[in-house]
Amino acid sequence: MRKSADNNHPWLDYNTRKYFKPALRWCMATEEDAGVVRVPACLCVLCGLPAAGKSSLALAVLNAAAQHGWRATVVPYDDLIPEHAFHTRVVEDGVKLQEMHTEWKSHRQAVLQCIEQFLKKPEVLVELPSSCQINSAVWKQCTQALLQPEALDRSWADRAAFLFLLDDNFYYPSMRYEVYQLARKYSLGFCQVHLQCDLESCISRNQSRDKPIPTEVILEMVKRLEPPNPQKNSWEINSVLLNTTDNLSKCDIQKVMELISSSLRTPLSPIEDNTEQKEADRLKCATSVVHQADQACRRLISEAMKTARENQAPPDHMRSLATQLNESKATFLHNLRKQFIQEVSFTQEEDIDVERVVKRAVDVFDHERKEILLRIINDFLNSRFNCIKSEK
């Protein structure tokens, strides 16, 4: 038979427990609060372009965290998520369809699930199943840094606050909002640090790395990056901006430490307010619109490829057609998502006809698709005609 909270803690009557429950959340291990972190914790999102200085900042914060008596760790998405998650899949005719986003997103969610699992039972080092989508060895290093902090006095280390430094680009607000939701679910501190660095510096730093990423990836990231905007998204209020074109200064580190300290002192409430729920609904609606538009565009691309094959388009023209159509789709979906989030107000969301929005949007892509297909077909027909003409 399950014990009541009062039986677990007879020194507190029901009314006292009810009144003081938020303050006691960190130190009481009742069945009612099972699965909730028993010590203060903070999720700190580090976002910005590749080579903007996120990893350098994380290392500096780790050192400062030990001085504050915090148990801190870096959650490096690039190391946790396997490389194949960022690759596109190869299908018939060598056409690369953009499955990357869906596969990559599931791996990102797996990272947050591992953090949540740790928050539920921080005293237990849980072995990840072999089917887990993240690098288990890297994750083990992350958790060991929290459970066995070398720089802290072991006599009180078990009561020290947890600090997770999430190191990734986090270029869409929806990516950061998933972290915010996890923090709110468990009444954690939440904050964001946006590292702003000019493009030339990022490219230069990246090229000096042992394993640089393609410059095209950074250029594409510039187009997609949506920095924290507290004026638009109230949940992003605990955010700071650091200009990292030059080296990090002591002032920069101090600013971040003050932000984290403030977030630990004022953890999020699990109670949802209407504004935050509407923001979540808006992001969810945008994701639904883009997903449905993506599926429709894929079907249109398949039809275009089929038409080109029926017209006996040579392999080089088929590859060119696939490349142009997928590039067009990627740009179209990015602009659709950005425009949808910017223009749809909270009050409009309840009346949105998603199917109608998708149909009107896809009509725009379909028009461009037909132009690309016609251009490719005309090109190889003209080439064939000129070849026959020259033979005569």
GROMACS .gro file of C-alpha atoms in nm, residues 2 21 81 295 330 338 348:
model
    7
    2ARG     CA    1   0.134   0.344  -0.095
   21LYS     CA    2   0.572   2.255  -0.121
   81ILE     CA    3   2.474   1.277  -3.201
  295GLN     CA    4   0.539   1.573  -4.759
  330ALA     CA    5   1.468   2.354  -4.874
  338LYS     CA    6   0.983   3.178  -4.086
  348GLN     CA    7  -0.538   3.369  -3.493
   0.00000   0.00000   0.00000
